[in-house]
Coordinates of C-alpha atoms and ligand atoms in Angstrom, one line a residue:
M1 CA 95.0 114.7 137.6
Y2 CA 94.1 117.3 134.9
Y3 CA 95.8 118.8 131.9
S4 CA 96.2 122.4 131.0
S5 CA 98.2 124.5 128.6
T6 CA 101.9 125.3 129.0
R7 CA 100.9 129.0 128.3
G8 CA 98.0 129.5 130.8
D9 CA 95.5 128.0 133.2
A10 CA 92.3 128.9 131.2
E11 CA 91.4 125.2 130.5
K12 CA 91.4 122.2 132.7
K13 CA 91.0 118.9 130.7
T14 CA 90.9 115.2 131.4
S15 CA 93.5 113.2 129.6
A16 CA 90.9 111.9 127.2
E17 CA 90.0 115.5 126.3
A18 CA 93.6 116.5 126.0
I19 CA 94.3 113.6 123.7
L20 CA 91.3 114.4 121.5
E21 CA 92.2 118.1 121.2
G22 CA 96.0 117.6 120.7
L23 CA 96.9 121.3 121.1
A24 CA 95.5 123.7 123.7
A25 CA 93.2 126.5 122.5
D26 CA 95.9 129.1 123.3
G27 CA 98.5 127.4 121.1
G28 CA 100.3 125.8 124.1
L29 CA 100.9 122.1 124.8
F30 CA 98.9 120.1 127.3
V31 CA 100.9 119.3 130.5
P32 CA 99.8 117.2 133.5
S33 CA 98.9 119.1 136.7
E34 CA 101.4 117.0 138.5
I35 CA 104.1 114.4 137.9
P36 CA 103.5 111.2 139.9
Q37 CA 106.3 110.6 142.4
L38 CA 107.0 106.9 142.4
G39 CA 109.6 105.1 144.6
I40 CA 112.1 102.5 143.3
S41 CA 109.5 100.0 144.5
F42 CA 107.4 100.9 141.4
V43 CA 110.3 100.0 139.2
D44 CA 110.9 96.8 141.2
A45 CA 107.3 95.8 140.6
L46 CA 107.9 95.8 136.9
L47 CA 110.5 93.0 137.0
G48 CA 109.2 89.8 135.4
L49 CA 106.3 91.6 133.7
S50 CA 105.6 91.7 129.9
Y51 CA 105.9 95.0 128.0
E52 CA 102.1 95.3 127.9
E53 CA 101.8 94.8 131.7
R54 CA 104.5 97.4 132.3
A55 CA 102.7 99.8 129.9
E56 CA 99.4 99.5 131.7
K57 CA 101.1 100.4 135.0
V58 CA 102.9 103.4 133.7
L59 CA 100.0 104.7 131.6
A60 CA 97.7 104.5 134.6
Q61 CA 99.8 107.0 136.4
F62 CA 98.9 109.7 133.9
L63 CA 95.7 108.6 132.2
T64 CA 93.7 108.6 135.5
D65 CA 90.3 109.0 133.8
Y66 CA 90.7 105.8 131.8
T67 CA 89.6 102.6 133.6
E68 CA 92.0 99.7 134.1
Q69 CA 89.9 97.7 131.6
E70 CA 90.1 100.5 129.0
L71 CA 93.8 100.7 129.3
H72 CA 94.2 97.0 129.1
A73 CA 92.1 96.9 125.9
C74 CA 94.1 99.8 124.3
V75 CA 97.5 98.3 125.2
D76 CA 96.4 94.9 124.0
R77 CA 95.3 96.2 120.6
A78 CA 98.4 98.3 120.2
Y79 CA 101.2 95.8 121.1
N80 CA 99.8 92.4 121.4
R81 CA 98.1 91.7 118.0
G82 CA 101.0 90.7 115.9
N83 CA 101.8 94.3 115.0
F84 CA 105.3 93.9 116.4
D85 CA 108.0 91.6 115.2
A86 CA 106.8 88.2 116.2
T87 CA 110.3 86.9 116.8
A88 CA 111.1 89.7 119.4
C89 CA 109.3 88.7 122.5
K90 CA 110.0 92.2 123.9
R91 CA 108.4 95.2 122.1
A92 CA 111.4 97.4 123.0
E93 CA 114.5 95.3 123.1
V94 CA 117.8 96.0 124.8
R95 CA 120.7 94.6 122.9
A96 CA 124.3 94.4 124.0
P97 CA 126.5 94.4 120.9
E98 CA 129.8 92.5 121.4
N99 CA 132.9 94.4 122.4
A100 CA 130.8 97.6 122.6
P101 CA 130.7 100.2 125.4
F102 CA 127.0 100.7 125.2
P103 CA 123.8 98.6 125.3
V104 CA 121.3 99.7 122.6
L105 CA 117.5 100.1 123.2
E106 CA 116.0 99.0 119.9
L107 CA 112.7 100.7 119.4
W108 CA 112.0 99.7 115.8
H109 CA 110.4 96.3 115.9
G110 CA 107.0 97.7 115.1
P111 CA 105.1 97.6 111.8
T112 CA 106.9 100.6 110.2
S113 CA 110.4 99.8 111.6
A114 CA 110.7 103.2 113.4
F115 CA 110.5 104.0 117.1
K116 CA 107.4 106.1 116.4
D117 CA 105.4 102.9 116.3
M118 CA 105.9 102.6 120.0
A119 CA 103.5 105.6 120.5
L120 CA 101.6 105.5 117.2
Q121 CA 100.2 102.0 117.6
L122 CA 98.8 103.1 121.0
L123 CA 97.6 106.7 120.3
P124 CA 94.8 105.7 118.0
Q125 CA 93.4 103.3 120.5
L126 CA 93.6 105.9 123.3
M127 CA 91.9 108.4 120.9
R128 CA 89.1 106.0 119.9
T129 CA 88.5 105.2 123.6
A130 CA 88.4 108.9 124.3
L131 CA 85.7 109.4 121.7
Q132 CA 83.6 106.7 123.3
K133 CA 84.3 108.1 126.8
T134 CA 83.3 111.7 126.0
G135 CA 80.4 110.6 123.8
A136 CA 81.8 112.7 120.9
K137 CA 79.9 112.1 117.7
E138 CA 82.0 114.0 115.2
R139 CA 84.5 112.5 112.8
V140 CA 88.0 113.3 113.9
L141 CA 90.5 114.3 111.3
I142 CA 94.1 113.7 112.3
L143 CA 96.5 116.2 110.6
V144 CA 100.1 115.3 110.7
A145 CA 103.2 117.1 109.5
T146 CA 106.1 114.6 109.1
S147 CA 109.8 114.6 108.4
G148 CA 109.4 110.9 107.4
D149 CA 108.8 108.4 110.1
T150 CA 105.8 109.9 111.9
G151 CA 103.8 109.9 108.7
K152 CA 104.0 106.2 108.0
A153 CA 103.7 105.2 111.6
A154 CA 100.6 107.4 112.0
L155 CA 99.0 106.1 108.8
E156 CA 99.6 102.6 109.9
G157 CA 98.3 103.2 113.5
F158 CA 95.1 105.0 112.4
R159 CA 94.2 103.0 109.3
D160 CA 90.6 101.8 109.4
V161 CA 90.1 103.0 113.0
P162 CA 86.4 103.9 113.2
Q163 CA 85.3 107.6 113.4
I164 CA 88.8 108.8 112.6
S165 CA 90.4 109.9 109.3
I166 CA 94.1 110.8 108.8
L167 CA 95.9 113.2 106.4
V168 CA 99.7 113.3 106.4
F169 CA 101.7 116.2 104.9
Y170 CA 105.4 115.5 104.2
P171 CA 108.1 117.6 102.4
E172 CA 108.4 116.7 98.8
G173 CA 111.8 115.2 98.2
G174 CA 112.6 115.7 101.9
V175 CA 112.2 112.1 103.0
S176 CA 114.1 108.9 102.1
R177 CA 113.1 106.8 99.2
I178 CA 111.9 104.0 101.6
Q179 CA 109.9 106.5 103.7
Y180 CA 108.3 107.9 100.5
L181 CA 107.3 104.4 99.4
Q182 CA 106.0 103.5 102.8
M183 CA 103.6 106.5 102.7
A184 CA 102.8 106.5 99.0
T185 CA 101.7 102.8 99.1
Q186 CA 99.5 103.2 102.3
E187 CA 96.3 101.2 102.2
G188 CA 93.1 102.0 104.1
G189 CA 89.8 103.7 103.5
N190 CA 90.4 106.6 105.9
V191 CA 94.0 107.7 105.0
N192 CA 95.7 110.2 102.7
A193 CA 99.4 111.3 102.3
T194 CA 100.2 114.5 100.4
A195 CA 103.6 116.0 99.6
I196 CA 104.2 119.7 100.3
R197 CA 106.5 121.8 98.2
G198 CA 108.8 122.9 101.0
N199 CA 110.8 121.5 103.9
F200 CA 109.5 119.9 107.2
D201 CA 109.2 123.2 109.0
D202 CA 106.9 124.5 106.1
A203 CA 104.7 121.4 106.6
Q204 CA 104.7 121.8 110.4
S205 CA 104.0 125.5 110.4
G206 CA 101.3 125.0 107.8
V207 CA 99.6 122.4 110.0
K208 CA 99.9 124.6 113.1
A209 CA 98.4 127.5 111.2
I210 CA 95.4 125.3 110.2
F211 CA 94.9 124.3 113.8
S212 CA 94.6 127.9 114.9
D213 CA 92.5 129.0 111.9
A214 CA 89.2 129.7 113.6
A215 CA 87.2 130.2 110.4
F216 CA 88.5 127.0 108.8
N217 CA 87.8 125.0 112.0
A218 CA 84.2 126.4 112.2
Q219 CA 83.7 125.4 108.6
L220 CA 84.8 121.8 109.4
A221 CA 82.7 121.8 112.5
S222 CA 79.6 122.6 110.5
Q223 CA 80.3 119.4 108.6
G224 CA 80.7 117.4 111.7
V225 CA 84.5 117.3 111.6
R226 CA 87.0 118.1 114.3
L227 CA 90.7 118.4 113.9
S228 CA 93.3 116.7 116.1
S229 CA 96.9 115.9 115.9
A230 CA 99.1 112.8 116.1
N231 CA 102.3 114.8 116.1
S232 CA 104.5 114.4 119.2
I233 CA 102.9 117.5 120.6
N234 CA 99.9 115.3 121.5
W235 CA 100.0 114.0 125.1
G236 CA 98.8 110.6 123.8
R237 CA 102.0 110.4 121.7
L238 CA 104.2 111.3 124.6
V239 CA 102.9 109.2 127.4
P240 CA 103.4 105.8 125.6
Q241 CA 107.1 106.7 125.2
I242 CA 107.6 107.0 128.9
V243 CA 106.9 103.3 129.2
Y244 CA 110.0 102.0 127.3
Y245 CA 112.4 103.9 129.6
F246 CA 111.0 102.0 132.6
S247 CA 110.9 98.8 130.6
A248 CA 114.5 99.0 129.4
Y249 CA 115.7 99.7 132.9
A250 CA 113.8 96.7 134.2
D251 CA 115.2 94.6 131.4
L252 CA 118.8 95.6 132.3
V253 CA 118.2 94.8 136.0
E254 CA 116.7 91.4 134.9
E255 CA 119.8 90.7 132.8
A256 CA 122.0 91.8 135.7
T257 CA 123.7 94.5 133.6
I258 CA 122.8 96.9 136.4
K259 CA 121.5 96.6 139.9
M260 CA 118.1 98.0 141.0
G261 CA 118.7 101.6 141.9
D262 CA 121.8 102.2 139.8
A263 CA 121.9 105.4 137.8
V264 CA 121.9 105.2 134.1
N265 CA 122.2 107.8 131.3
F266 CA 120.3 107.7 128.0
S267 CA 121.6 109.1 124.7
V268 CA 118.7 110.0 122.5
P269 CA 118.7 111.1 118.8
T270 CA 116.5 114.1 119.0
G271 CA 114.3 116.1 116.6
N272 CA 111.1 117.3 118.0
F273 CA 112.2 116.6 121.6
G274 CA 109.5 114.1 122.2
D275 CA 111.5 111.0 122.8
I276 CA 114.0 112.6 125.2
L277 CA 111.2 114.5 127.0
A278 CA 109.5 111.1 127.8
A279 CA 112.8 110.1 129.4
Y280 CA 112.7 113.3 131.4
Y281 CA 109.2 112.4 132.7
A282 CA 110.5 109.0 133.6
K283 CA 113.3 110.6 135.6
R284 CA 111.0 112.9 137.4
M285 CA 108.8 109.9 138.3
G286 CA 111.7 108.3 140.0
L287 CA 113.5 106.2 137.4
P288 CA 117.2 106.4 138.3
I289 CA 118.3 108.5 135.3
H290 CA 121.4 110.6 135.8
K291 CA 121.9 112.4 132.5
L292 CA 120.0 112.7 129.3
I293 CA 122.2 113.2 126.3
C294 CA 120.5 115.2 123.6
A295 CA 122.0 114.1 120.3
S296 CA 121.6 116.3 117.2
N297 CA 122.8 116.4 113.6
A298 CA 124.0 119.5 111.8
N299 CA 120.7 121.2 112.5
N300 CA 122.1 121.8 115.9
V301 CA 119.6 124.3 117.3
L302 CA 119.2 122.2 120.5
T303 CA 122.9 121.7 121.1
D304 CA 123.2 125.5 121.0
F305 CA 120.2 126.0 123.3
L306 CA 121.3 123.5 125.8
T307 CA 124.8 125.0 125.9
S308 CA 124.0 128.7 125.8
G309 CA 120.4 129.1 126.8
T310 CA 119.6 130.8 123.5
Y311 CA 117.2 129.1 121.1
D312 CA 117.7 130.6 117.6
R313 CA 116.0 129.1 114.6
N314 CA 117.4 131.8 112.3
R315 CA 120.0 129.7 110.7
A316 CA 120.7 127.6 107.6
F317 CA 118.7 124.4 107.3
Y318 CA 120.6 121.3 106.3
K319 CA 119.4 118.2 104.6
T320 CA 121.3 115.4 106.4
I321 CA 121.5 111.6 106.3
T322 CA 119.3 111.7 109.5
P323 CA 116.1 113.3 108.0
S324 CA 114.0 112.6 111.0
M325 CA 116.1 115.0 112.9
D326 CA 116.2 117.8 110.3
I327 CA 114.1 120.1 112.4
L328 CA 114.7 123.7 113.5
I329 CA 111.6 124.0 115.8
S330 CA 111.6 121.3 118.5
S331 CA 108.0 121.7 119.7
N332 CA 108.2 119.6 122.8
L333 CA 110.9 121.8 124.3
E334 CA 108.0 124.0 125.4
R335 CA 106.9 121.3 127.8
L336 CA 110.4 121.1 129.3
L337 CA 110.5 124.9 129.8
Y338 CA 107.2 124.7 131.7
H339 CA 108.4 121.9 133.9
M340 CA 111.7 123.6 134.6
T341 CA 110.1 126.9 135.5
E342 CA 106.5 126.1 136.4
D343 CA 105.9 129.6 135.2
K344 CA 103.4 129.7 132.3
A345 CA 103.6 133.4 131.8
R346 CA 107.3 133.1 131.2
V347 CA 106.9 130.2 128.8
K348 CA 104.2 132.1 127.0
G349 CA 106.6 135.1 126.6
W350 CA 109.4 132.9 125.2
M351 CA 107.1 131.3 122.7
A352 CA 105.8 134.7 121.6
E353 CA 109.4 135.8 121.0
L354 CA 110.1 132.6 119.1
A355 CA 107.0 133.2 116.9
K356 CA 108.0 136.9 116.3
T357 CA 111.7 136.9 116.1
G358 CA 112.6 133.2 115.7
R359 CA 114.7 133.3 118.9
Y360 CA 114.5 133.6 122.7
T361 CA 116.9 133.3 125.6
V362 CA 116.1 131.7 128.9
D363 CA 117.5 133.1 132.2
A364 CA 120.7 131.7 133.7
G365 CA 118.8 130.0 136.5
T366 CA 116.6 128.0 134.1
L367 CA 119.6 127.1 131.9
A368 CA 121.5 125.8 135.0
K369 CA 118.5 123.7 136.0
I370 CA 118.2 122.3 132.5
R371 CA 121.9 121.5 132.4
E372 CA 121.7 119.5 135.6
T373 CA 119.9 116.8 133.6
F374 CA 120.7 117.5 129.9
A375 CA 124.0 117.2 128.1
A376 CA 124.1 117.9 124.3
S377 CA 126.3 117.5 121.2
W378 CA 125.9 117.2 117.5
T379 CA 127.4 115.0 114.9
S380 CA 128.2 115.7 111.2
D381 CA 127.1 113.3 108.5
E382 CA 130.7 112.3 108.0
Q383 CA 131.2 111.4 111.6
T384 CA 127.9 109.6 111.7
K385 CA 129.1 107.3 108.8
A386 CA 132.4 106.8 110.6
T387 CA 130.5 105.7 113.7
I388 CA 128.4 103.2 111.7
H389 CA 131.6 101.9 110.2
D390 CA 133.4 101.5 113.5
V391 CA 130.6 99.8 115.3
F392 CA 130.1 97.4 112.5
E393 CA 133.8 96.6 112.3
R394 CA 134.2 96.1 116.0
S395 CA 130.8 94.6 117.0
H396 CA 129.2 93.4 113.7
Y397 CA 126.2 95.5 114.8
V398 CA 124.5 97.7 112.2
L399 CA 123.3 101.1 113.5
D400 CA 120.9 103.2 111.4
T401 CA 122.1 106.8 110.9
H402 CA 120.0 108.3 113.7
S403 CA 121.1 105.7 116.2
A404 CA 124.7 106.4 115.1
V405 CA 124.3 110.0 116.0
A406 CA 123.2 109.0 119.5
W407 CA 126.1 106.5 119.8
H408 CA 128.6 109.2 118.8
A409 CA 127.0 111.7 121.3
A410 CA 127.4 109.0 124.0
E411 CA 131.1 108.7 123.2
T412 CA 131.5 112.4 123.1
Y413 CA 129.8 112.8 126.5
R414 CA 132.1 110.1 128.1
E415 CA 135.2 111.7 126.7
E416 CA 134.3 115.2 127.7
T417 CA 133.0 114.5 131.2
G418 CA 134.7 111.2 132.3
D419 CA 131.2 110.2 133.6
E420 CA 131.3 106.4 133.7
T421 CA 127.6 105.9 134.4
P422 CA 126.2 103.3 132.0
V423 CA 124.9 104.9 128.9
I424 CA 122.0 103.3 127.0
V425 CA 121.9 104.3 123.3
V426 CA 118.4 104.8 122.1
S427 CA 118.0 103.3 118.6
T428 CA 115.2 104.8 116.7
A429 CA 115.1 103.1 113.3
S430 CA 115.9 99.9 111.5
P431 CA 119.1 100.3 109.3
Y432 CA 116.9 99.0 106.5
K433 CA 115.1 102.4 106.4
F434 CA 118.3 104.1 105.4
N435 CA 120.1 101.6 103.2
A436 CA 122.2 103.8 101.0
S437 CA 123.8 105.8 103.9
V438 CA 124.3 102.7 106.0
L439 CA 125.9 100.6 103.1
E440 CA 128.1 103.5 102.1
A441 CA 129.2 103.9 105.7
I442 CA 130.1 100.2 106.0
G443 CA 132.1 100.5 102.8
V444 CA 129.8 98.7 100.3
D445 CA 129.5 100.1 96.8
T446 CA 125.9 101.1 96.1
E447 CA 126.5 102.3 92.5
G448 CA 123.5 101.3 90.3
L449 CA 121.6 99.5 93.1
D450 CA 118.0 100.5 93.7
E451 CA 116.5 100.5 97.3
F452 CA 115.6 96.8 97.2
A453 CA 118.9 95.6 95.8
M454 CA 120.4 97.6 98.6
Q455 CA 118.2 95.9 101.2
D456 CA 119.4 92.5 99.8
K457 CA 123.0 93.7 99.9
L458 CA 122.7 94.9 103.5
H459 CA 121.1 91.6 104.4
E460 CA 124.0 89.8 102.8
V461 CA 126.7 91.7 104.7
S462 CA 125.0 91.9 108.1
G463 CA 122.8 88.8 108.3
L464 CA 120.1 91.0 109.9
A465 CA 116.5 90.0 108.8
I466 CA 114.7 92.4 106.5
P467 CA 111.5 93.6 108.2
Y468 CA 108.5 92.4 106.3
G469 CA 106.9 95.9 106.1
L470 CA 110.0 97.1 104.2
S471 CA 110.7 94.1 101.9
S472 CA 107.0 94.0 100.9
L473 CA 107.2 97.5 99.5
R474 CA 108.7 96.0 96.4
S475 CA 105.4 94.9 95.0
K476 CA 103.0 97.5 96.4
E477 CA 101.0 99.9 94.2
I478 CA 101.5 103.7 94.6
R479 CA 98.1 104.9 95.9
Q480 CA 98.9 108.4 97.5
K481 CA 99.8 110.8 94.7
G482 CA 98.8 114.3 96.0
V483 CA 101.2 117.2 95.9
C484 CA 100.4 120.8 97.0
S485 CA 101.9 124.1 98.1
R486 CA 101.7 125.4 101.7
A487 CA 98.9 127.7 100.6
E488 CA 96.9 124.8 99.2
M489 CA 96.8 122.6 102.3
R490 CA 93.2 123.6 103.2
D491 CA 92.1 122.6 99.7
A492 CA 93.7 119.2 100.1
I493 CA 91.9 118.7 103.4
R494 CA 88.5 119.7 101.9
A495 CA 89.0 117.4 98.9
F496 CA 89.9 114.5 101.2
M497 CA 87.1 115.0 103.6
K498 CA 84.5 115.1 100.8
K499 CA 85.4 111.4 100.2
Q500 CA 85.2 110.5 103.9
D501 CA 81.5 110.5 104.7
Ligands
PLP601 C1 111.3 111.0 115.0 C2 112.6 110.4 115.0 C3 113.6 110.9 115.8 C4 113.4 112.1 116.7 O1 112.5 111.9 117.8 P1 111.9 113.2 118.5 O2 110.9 112.6 119.5 O3 111.2 114.0 117.4 O4 112.9 113.9 119.1 C5 114.9 110.3 115.8 N1 115.1 109.2 115.0 C6 114.1 108.7 114.2 C7 114.5 107.5 113.4 C8 112.9 109.2 114.2 O5 111.9 108.7 113.4

């Protein structure tokens, strides 16, 4: 298997090379030359296995240039070293709240309490192994643009990994207080977090511009530094996410919630389209998925696209109570367009239009094909809070805001279609990451409470344990103080790298 760009066939890379490079040279995203076709027997063979064992089997399908031993070592370091909640024997846990229509796939038992840990604990290990495999001697600088959760999860995943440094840009004032504290208190000799004056798209487009700035890259290369990405455009971010769809399905079969071979739907709170795209790969590989429900907030560019076939980022940008989904350019959609059309020239054309005019429209045939798998809806902040409230009242289960958007989308989908296929709601963050919104939704007065008093309050009303990584922020020193404009990002990089050799 090899990897090439969504926009052309000029390069053919191994998965190790694709993971090191992050983005293809022509600005496209790396996609695999084929999607493995596995029968239901592959799923059946996952029963009774640990998450780590399942991960090795799924990863081996795509990372064909890694040896079994290499994959084993990577998976072991990522998931099996006490990084994940010691009390949860499963890394990705399916919960069935009482009196509730949907089981919930909890993906937030990692070190930073967000689903991004599922991929960002593994990516650094895949990357470090790729450096060894390719014999690369340079220092890798990981650049990340984050709307909140990716930043912390990446900092935590890469901290003190040899031969790699990481710099995270996040929108100043555009992340929650907890997300800010998580990044600003980050420890490690190879890490930096810098605030950008602007929103997430400014941070993301700034990072993209740096990746394609030949002169700047040459300057770094002369100092023995090569750029790479840990954003969800990196194949090494995406492939670990395929694992938990298989694992959740196997868990549901083991618990006899479904029978082997039964179809299921997943409702996924979506921003950059990475999480839901991983589910699409799982479906193409043979996991019995019927529909994927793309759940958005008021930044509903994907709802419009999946309904009308027109992607149009020329619209108001809203700050919502689901900041990790406050995104107008969903980068991973490009991979879906490629797999739907297998026509790189067309994908390249759409992406050129998007860059030039901020919009493009796919043909009716492509839209129809996408809609065979994808349903979509969006949820207002008010409705998100109402959902948290209702689920807590009825099931004494606390959803975070993002997961509540997915829950509501699942309800909407059922009402609109009458499709009774079991829906699994994908839960992407601990409610303790969004205390104020969650408490308000439940109906608890937060007046005068700081984040930590709110954590205590939420613990009091819900009984849910506070994750250590969040409660320990109380006493941690602020270490990351940089702020810059979009124009000053290169200077921030130069200053940081000076201190890295
Ligand atoms: C990143 C994130 C999402 C969106 O995931 P994508 O892969 O970007 O679509 C949803 N919820 C939370 C809590 C996140 O951190």
